[in-house]
Amino acid sequence: MQNTNRAQESGYKASLTREQFLFHEMRIVAKQMVQGEDLASMIQIIAANNLFQYPTERMTASMVRACYRRLNLLNSEQLLRNIAEHSVEEAKQICLYAIMKDNRLVWDFMVTVIGEKYRNQDFSYGKLDMTSFFIRLQEQNDAIADWSESTVKKLKSVLNRILRENDYLDSIKAGHLNPVWLYPELENVILTNGDQAVLPAFNHFE
């Protein structure tokens, strides 16, 4: 438990192994929030109708809370509606920003690895980039150094799947990054929230 507490205090959480990208779930929760449901009501509705298709109500409740937490971090009713009602591509990009806001590990990876790739017009990508990222974090942060090899391996896999799901990669094994385009309404909210530092992660430079 001590290692977990140290990780939490550092701002880094390995919960990404459990609370992954969750796009399907995020879209369902966003629709409920747009309709004005509170957290307790959403848990009840989603569990009663098995909207997440999870085996237990406890797991459903846990993931509803995770989605609700991320969506609130957007600080934007408009982006909530966009997740609920706009194209899959736009909704996923907003969900990526939400998970970056919620998880420091995702934020740092997207900004310091992917953002720097775009800044330098270096579209190469491979295992070495991911490995170097974690080695650097482990050297700088005792909490991450405490994570087991299996946890780090799972986190690498989750981060790569996030890239794939958002079309940064054509496949998990792709050796290059695709150019991406930042949706204007998301850009406006990023700027309003004072999160200009994340713009390079979306291949966008002021």
PDB file of C-alpha atoms in Angstrom:
ATOM      1  CA  MET A   1       0.000   0.000   0.000  1.00  0.00           C
ATOM      2  CA  GLN A   2       2.911   2.339   0.670  1.00  0.00           C
ATOM      3  CA  ASN A   3       4.020   2.236  -2.968  1.00  0.00           C
ATOM      4  CA  THR A   4       0.506   2.993  -4.178  1.00  0.00           C
ATOM      5  CA  ASN A   5       0.290   5.996  -1.858  1.00  0.00           C
ATOM      6  CA  ARG A   6       3.621   7.285  -3.063  1.00  0.00           C
ATOM      7  CA  ALA A   7       2.418   7.002  -6.645  1.00  0.00           C
ATOM      8  CA  GLN A   8      -0.773   8.867  -5.866  1.00  0.00           C
ATOM      9  CA  GLU A   9       1.119  11.605  -4.035  1.00  0.00           C
ATOM     10  CA  SER A  10       3.396  12.046  -7.054  1.00  0.00           C
ATOM     11  CA  GLY A  11       0.405  12.568  -9.325  1.00  0.00           C
ATOM     12  CA  TYR A  12       1.114   9.377 -11.273  1.00  0.00           C
ATOM     13  CA  LYS A  13      -1.488   6.612 -11.175  1.00  0.00           C
ATOM     14  CA  ALA A  14      -1.240   3.075 -12.508  1.00  0.00           C
ATOM     15  CA  SER A  15      -5.061   2.970 -12.559  1.00  0.00           C
ATOM     16  CA  LEU A  16      -4.776   3.351 -16.330  1.00  0.00           C
ATOM     17  CA  THR A  17      -4.385  -0.434 -16.427  1.00  0.00           C
ATOM     18  CA  ARG A  18      -7.984  -0.639 -15.196  1.00  0.00           C
ATOM     19  CA  GLU A  19      -9.505   2.658 -16.327  1.00  0.00           C
ATOM     20  CA  GLN A  20      -8.429   2.581 -19.953  1.00  0.00           C
ATOM     21  CA  PHE A  21      -9.633   4.792 -22.827  1.00  0.00           C
ATOM     22  CA  LEU A  22     -13.281   3.788 -22.281  1.00  0.00           C
ATOM     23  CA  PHE A  23     -14.651   5.558 -25.356  1.00  0.00           C
ATOM     24  CA  HIS A  24     -17.902   3.559 -25.502  1.00  0.00           C
ATOM     25  CA  GLU A  25     -18.481   4.187 -21.811  1.00  0.00           C
ATOM     26  CA  MET A  26     -17.527   7.869 -22.012  1.00  0.00           C
ATOM     27  CA  ARG A  27     -20.058   8.457 -24.770  1.00  0.00           C
ATOM     28  CA  ILE A  28     -22.837   6.791 -22.785  1.00  0.00           C
ATOM     29  CA  VAL A  29     -22.048   8.818 -19.653  1.00  0.00           C
ATOM     30  CA  ALA A  30     -21.781  12.046 -21.678  1.00  0.00           C
ATOM     31  CA  LYS A  31     -25.271  11.448 -23.091  1.00  0.00           C
ATOM     32  CA  GLN A  32     -26.607  10.920 -19.580  1.00  0.00           C
ATOM     33  CA  MET A  33     -24.926  14.098 -18.336  1.00  0.00           C
ATOM     34  CA  VAL A  34     -26.336  16.108 -21.252  1.00  0.00           C
ATOM     35  CA  GLN A  35     -29.774  14.861 -20.224  1.00  0.00           C
ATOM     36  CA  GLY A  36     -29.166  16.246 -16.748  1.00  0.00           C
ATOM     37  CA  GLU A  37     -28.705  13.016 -14.807  1.00  0.00           C
ATOM     38  CA  ASP A  38     -26.613  13.141 -11.641  1.00  0.00           C
ATOM     39  CA  LEU A  39     -23.968  10.552 -10.807  1.00  0.00           C
ATOM     40  CA  ALA A  40     -26.199   8.337  -8.667  1.00  0.00           C
ATOM     41  CA  SER A  41     -28.915   8.284 -11.313  1.00  0.00           C
ATOM     42  CA  MET A  42     -26.437   7.479 -14.070  1.00  0.00           C
ATOM     43  CA  ILE A  43     -25.030   4.537 -12.155  1.00  0.00           C
ATOM     44  CA  GLN A  44     -28.546   3.214 -11.607  1.00  0.00           C
ATOM     45  CA  ILE A  45     -29.658   3.703 -15.227  1.00  0.00           C
ATOM     46  CA  ILE A  46     -26.495   2.295 -16.795  1.00  0.00           C
ATOM     47  CA  ALA A  47     -26.400  -0.711 -14.451  1.00  0.00           C
ATOM     48  CA  ALA A  48     -30.124  -1.462 -14.735  1.00  0.00           C
ATOM     49  CA  ASN A  49     -29.945  -1.444 -18.536  1.00  0.00           C
ATOM     50  CA  ASN A  50     -26.513  -3.093 -18.676  1.00  0.00           C
ATOM     51  CA  LEU A  51     -25.369  -0.369 -21.069  1.00  0.00           C
ATOM     52  CA  PHE A  52     -21.682  -1.077 -20.460  1.00  0.00           C
ATOM     53  CA  GLN A  53     -22.136  -4.837 -20.898  1.00  0.00           C
ATOM     54  CA  TYR A  54     -20.051  -5.469 -17.770  1.00  0.00           C
ATOM     55  CA  PRO A  55     -20.383  -8.653 -15.695  1.00  0.00           C
ATOM     56  CA  THR A  56     -20.999  -6.900 -12.352  1.00  0.00           C
ATOM     57  CA  GLU A  57     -22.772  -3.786 -11.114  1.00  0.00           C
ATOM     58  CA  ARG A  58     -19.746  -2.956  -8.984  1.00  0.00           C
ATOM     59  CA  MET A  59     -17.520  -2.761 -12.064  1.00  0.00           C
ATOM     60  CA  THR A  60     -20.140  -0.702 -13.870  1.00  0.00           C
ATOM     61  CA  ALA A  61     -20.404   1.785 -10.994  1.00  0.00           C
ATOM     62  CA  SER A  62     -16.620   2.114 -10.814  1.00  0.00           C
ATOM     63  CA  MET A  63     -16.294   2.930 -14.510  1.00  0.00           C
ATOM     64  CA  VAL A  64     -19.240   5.332 -14.487  1.00  0.00           C
ATOM     65  CA  ARG A  65     -17.430   7.247 -11.741  1.00  0.00           C
ATOM     66  CA  ALA A  66     -14.196   7.243 -13.762  1.00  0.00           C
ATOM     67  CA  CYS A  67     -15.962   8.584 -16.860  1.00  0.00           C
ATOM     68  CA  TYR A  68     -17.868  11.174 -14.838  1.00  0.00           C
ATOM     69  CA  ARG A  69     -14.613  12.370 -13.251  1.00  0.00           C
ATOM     70  CA  ARG A  70     -12.913  12.766 -16.624  1.00  0.00           C
ATOM     71  CA  LEU A  71     -15.861  14.484 -18.267  1.00  0.00           C
ATOM     72  CA  ASN A  72     -16.100  17.049 -15.481  1.00  0.00           C
ATOM     73  CA  LEU A  73     -12.451  17.925 -16.040  1.00  0.00           C
ATOM     74  CA  LEU A  74     -13.337  19.184 -19.525  1.00  0.00           C
ATOM     75  CA  ASN A  75     -15.090  22.136 -17.904  1.00  0.00           C
ATOM     76  CA  SER A  76     -17.289  22.477 -21.000  1.00  0.00           C
ATOM     77  CA  GLU A  77     -20.955  21.736 -21.620  1.00  0.00           C
ATOM     78  CA  GLN A  78     -20.291  22.078 -25.356  1.00  0.00           C
ATOM     79  CA  LEU A  79     -17.630  19.368 -25.365  1.00  0.00           C
ATOM     80  CA  LEU A  80     -19.979  17.098 -23.423  1.00  0.00           C
ATOM     81  CA  ARG A  81     -22.534  17.528 -26.198  1.00  0.00           C
ATOM     82  CA  ASN A  82     -19.894  16.952 -28.846  1.00  0.00           C
ATOM     83  CA  ILE A  83     -18.915  13.634 -27.261  1.00  0.00           C
ATOM     84  CA  ALA A  84     -22.560  12.630 -27.068  1.00  0.00           C
ATOM     85  CA  GLU A  85     -23.695  13.840 -30.483  1.00  0.00           C
ATOM     86  CA  HIS A  86     -20.824  14.542 -32.899  1.00  0.00           C
ATOM     87  CA  SER A  87     -18.714  12.213 -35.029  1.00  0.00           C
ATOM     88  CA  VAL A  88     -16.796   9.337 -33.489  1.00  0.00           C
ATOM     89  CA  GLU A  89     -13.506  10.930 -34.527  1.00  0.00           C
ATOM     90  CA  GLU A  90     -14.233  14.240 -32.830  1.00  0.00           C
ATOM     91  CA  ALA A  91     -15.692  12.573 -29.745  1.00  0.00           C
ATOM     92  CA  LYS A  92     -12.604  10.381 -29.387  1.00  0.00           C
ATOM     93  CA  GLN A  93     -10.284  13.369 -29.609  1.00  0.00           C
ATOM     94  CA  ILE A  94     -12.180  15.112 -26.827  1.00  0.00           C
ATOM     95  CA  CYS A  95     -12.049  11.924 -24.752  1.00  0.00           C
ATOM     96  CA  LEU A  96      -8.294  11.844 -25.305  1.00  0.00           C
ATOM     97  CA  TYR A  97      -8.006  15.348 -23.873  1.00  0.00           C
ATOM     98  CA  ALA A  98     -10.203  14.260 -20.947  1.00  0.00           C
ATOM     99  CA  ILE A  99      -8.011  11.265 -20.097  1.00  0.00           C
ATOM    100  CA  MET A 100      -4.929  13.472 -20.392  1.00  0.00           C
ATOM    101  CA  LYS A 101      -6.478  15.872 -17.865  1.00  0.00           C
ATOM    102  CA  ASP A 102      -7.300  12.963 -15.562  1.00  0.00           C
ATOM    103  CA  ASN A 103      -4.070  10.981 -15.780  1.00  0.00           C
ATOM    104  CA  ARG A 104      -0.657  12.594 -15.506  1.00  0.00           C
ATOM    105  CA  LEU A 105       1.024   9.618 -17.156  1.00  0.00           C
ATOM    106  CA  VAL A 106      -1.086  10.041 -20.305  1.00  0.00           C
ATOM    107  CA  TRP A 107      -0.536  13.811 -20.249  1.00  0.00           C
ATOM    108  CA  ASP A 108       3.240  13.458 -19.988  1.00  0.00           C
ATOM    109  CA  PHE A 109       3.423  10.752 -22.651  1.00  0.00           C
ATOM    110  CA  MET A 110       1.311  12.665 -25.152  1.00  0.00           C
ATOM    111  CA  VAL A 111       3.149  15.960 -24.553  1.00  0.00           C
ATOM    112  CA  THR A 112       6.769  14.862 -24.108  1.00  0.00           C
ATOM    113  CA  VAL A 113       6.839  11.969 -26.575  1.00  0.00           C
ATOM    114  CA  ILE A 114       4.111  12.486 -29.176  1.00  0.00           C
ATOM    115  CA  GLY A 115       4.062  16.286 -29.005  1.00  0.00           C
ATOM    116  CA  GLU A 116       7.838  16.475 -29.401  1.00  0.00           C
ATOM    117  CA  LYS A 117       7.664  14.115 -32.385  1.00  0.00           C
ATOM    118  CA  TYR A 118       5.246  16.469 -34.110  1.00  0.00           C
ATOM    119  CA  ARG A 119       7.228  19.546 -33.084  1.00  0.00           C
ATOM    120  CA  ASN A 120      10.333  18.085 -34.709  1.00  0.00           C
ATOM    121  CA  GLN A 121       8.420  16.688 -37.699  1.00  0.00           C
ATOM    122  CA  ASP A 122       9.739  13.257 -36.732  1.00  0.00           C
ATOM    123  CA  PHE A 123       6.996  10.781 -37.539  1.00  0.00           C
ATOM    124  CA  SER A 124       8.991   7.679 -36.632  1.00  0.00           C
ATOM    125  CA  TYR A 125       7.634   5.726 -33.682  1.00  0.00           C
ATOM    126  CA  GLY A 126       8.567   2.456 -32.040  1.00  0.00           C
ATOM    127  CA  LYS A 127       9.252   0.490 -28.879  1.00  0.00           C
ATOM    128  CA  LEU A 128      12.352   2.562 -28.136  1.00  0.00           C
ATOM    129  CA  ASP A 129      10.259   5.726 -27.766  1.00  0.00           C
ATOM    130  CA  MET A 130       7.993   4.083 -25.192  1.00  0.00           C
ATOM    131  CA  THR A 131      10.865   2.408 -23.366  1.00  0.00           C
ATOM    132  CA  SER A 132      12.837   5.659 -23.166  1.00  0.00           C
ATOM    133  CA  PHE A 133       9.776   7.451 -21.781  1.00  0.00           C
ATOM    134  CA  PHE A 134       9.358   4.983 -18.922  1.00  0.00           C
ATOM    135  CA  ILE A 135      13.075   4.803 -18.162  1.00  0.00           C
ATOM    136  CA  ARG A 136      13.163   8.584 -17.890  1.00  0.00           C
ATOM    137  CA  LEU A 137      10.151   8.614 -15.555  1.00  0.00           C
ATOM    138  CA  GLN A 138      11.570   5.805 -13.416  1.00  0.00           C
ATOM    139  CA  GLU A 139      14.836   7.696 -13.030  1.00  0.00           C
ATOM    140  CA  GLN A 140      13.016  10.866 -12.006  1.00  0.00           C
ATOM    141  CA  ASN A 141      10.241   9.437  -9.856  1.00  0.00           C
ATOM    142  CA  ASP A 142      10.517   6.854  -7.081  1.00  0.00           C
ATOM    143  CA  ALA A 143       6.809   6.068  -7.312  1.00  0.00           C
ATOM    144  CA  ILE A 144       7.100   4.882 -10.906  1.00  0.00           C
ATOM    145  CA  ALA A 145      10.345   3.055 -10.117  1.00  0.00           C
ATOM    146  CA  ASP A 146       8.266   1.007  -7.648  1.00  0.00           C
ATOM    147  CA  TRP A 147       5.877  -0.240 -10.344  1.00  0.00           C
ATOM    148  CA  SER A 148       6.308  -3.874 -11.312  1.00  0.00           C
ATOM    149  CA  GLU A 149       7.541  -4.896 -14.736  1.00  0.00           C
ATOM    150  CA  SER A 150       4.115  -6.357 -15.521  1.00  0.00           C
ATOM    151  CA  THR A 151       2.401  -3.056 -14.620  1.00  0.00           C
ATOM    152  CA  VAL A 152       4.748  -1.079 -16.859  1.00  0.00           C
ATOM    153  CA  LYS A 153       4.201  -3.555 -19.695  1.00  0.00           C
ATOM    154  CA  LYS A 154       0.432  -3.187 -19.349  1.00  0.00           C
ATOM    155  CA  LEU A 155       0.678   0.604 -19.268  1.00  0.00           C
ATOM    156  CA  LYS A 156       2.768   0.602 -22.455  1.00  0.00           C
ATOM    157  CA  SER A 157       0.106  -1.509 -24.114  1.00  0.00           C
ATOM    158  CA  VAL A 158      -2.715   0.794 -22.977  1.00  0.00           C
ATOM    159  CA  LEU A 159      -0.883   3.902 -24.214  1.00  0.00           C
ATOM    160  CA  ASN A 160      -0.291   2.321 -27.615  1.00  0.00           C
ATOM    161  CA  ARG A 161      -3.946   1.318 -27.870  1.00  0.00           C
ATOM    162  CA  ILE A 162      -4.927   4.921 -27.076  1.00  0.00           C
ATOM    163  CA  LEU A 163      -2.744   6.046 -29.978  1.00  0.00           C
ATOM    164  CA  ARG A 164      -4.312   3.459 -32.258  1.00  0.00           C
ATOM    165  CA  GLU A 165      -7.868   4.294 -31.225  1.00  0.00           C
ATOM    166  CA  ASN A 166      -7.255   7.956 -32.019  1.00  0.00           C
ATOM    167  CA  ASP A 167      -5.630   7.205 -35.400  1.00  0.00           C
ATOM    168  CA  TYR A 168      -2.162   8.329 -34.391  1.00  0.00           C
ATOM    169  CA  LEU A 169      -1.120   4.815 -35.421  1.00  0.00           C
ATOM    170  CA  ASP A 170      -2.525   2.634 -38.194  1.00  0.00           C
ATOM    171  CA  SER A 171      -1.906  -0.412 -36.024  1.00  0.00           C
ATOM    172  CA  ILE A 172      -0.347  -1.257 -32.671  1.00  0.00           C
ATOM    173  CA  LYS A 173       2.824  -2.309 -34.486  1.00  0.00           C
ATOM    174  CA  ALA A 174       2.991   0.658 -36.857  1.00  0.00           C
ATOM    175  CA  GLY A 175       6.422   2.273 -37.123  1.00  0.00           C
ATOM    176  CA  HIS A 176       5.250   5.801 -37.813  1.00  0.00           C
ATOM    177  CA  LEU A 177       2.796   8.396 -36.528  1.00  0.00           C
ATOM    178  CA  ASN A 178       0.000   9.765 -38.674  1.00  0.00           C
ATOM    179  CA  PRO A 179      -0.596  13.517 -38.814  1.00  0.00           C
ATOM    180  CA  VAL A 180      -3.654  14.486 -36.782  1.00  0.00           C
ATOM    181  CA  TRP A 181      -5.916  17.538 -36.932  1.00  0.00           C
ATOM    182  CA  LEU A 182      -7.256  19.366 -33.880  1.00  0.00           C
ATOM    183  CA  TYR A 183     -10.980  20.122 -33.881  1.00  0.00           C
ATOM    184  CA  PRO A 184     -11.571  23.891 -33.437  1.00  0.00           C
ATOM    185  CA  GLU A 185     -14.075  23.615 -30.582  1.00  0.00           C
ATOM    186  CA  LEU A 186     -11.657  21.442 -28.616  1.00  0.00           C
ATOM    187  CA  GLU A 187      -8.840  23.902 -29.313  1.00  0.00           C
ATOM    188  CA  ASN A 188     -10.968  26.734 -27.929  1.00  0.00           C
ATOM    189  CA  VAL A 189     -11.646  24.845 -24.685  1.00  0.00           C
ATOM    190  CA  ILE A 190      -7.997  23.839 -24.320  1.00  0.00           C
ATOM    191  CA  LEU A 191      -7.033  27.511 -24.545  1.00  0.00           C
ATOM    192  CA  THR A 192      -9.826  28.593 -22.204  1.00  0.00           C
ATOM    193  CA  ASN A 193      -8.679  25.991 -19.657  1.00  0.00           C
ATOM    194  CA  GLY A 194      -5.112  27.269 -19.854  1.00  0.00           C
ATOM    195  CA  ASP A 195      -3.840  23.946 -21.205  1.00  0.00           C
ATOM    196  CA  GLN A 196      -1.837  25.296 -24.141  1.00  0.00           C
ATOM    197  CA  ALA A 197       0.953  22.885 -23.219  1.00  0.00           C
ATOM    198  CA  VAL A 198      -1.049  19.978 -24.678  1.00  0.00           C
ATOM    199  CA  LEU A 199      -1.476  21.500 -28.153  1.00  0.00           C
ATOM    200  CA  PRO A 200       1.643  19.804 -29.628  1.00  0.00           C
ATOM    201  CA  ALA A 201       0.151  16.423 -28.669  1.00  0.00           C
ATOM    202  CA  PHE A 202      -2.561  17.213 -31.220  1.00  0.00           C
ATOM    203  CA  ASN A 203      -0.042  18.303 -33.862  1.00  0.00           C
ATOM    204  CA  HIS A 204      -1.060  21.913 -33.283  1.00  0.00           C
ATOM    205  CA  PHE A 205       1.293  24.821 -32.738  1.00  0.00           C
ATOM    206  CA  GLU A 206       0.431  28.440 -32.048  1.00  0.00           C
TER     207      GLU A 206
END
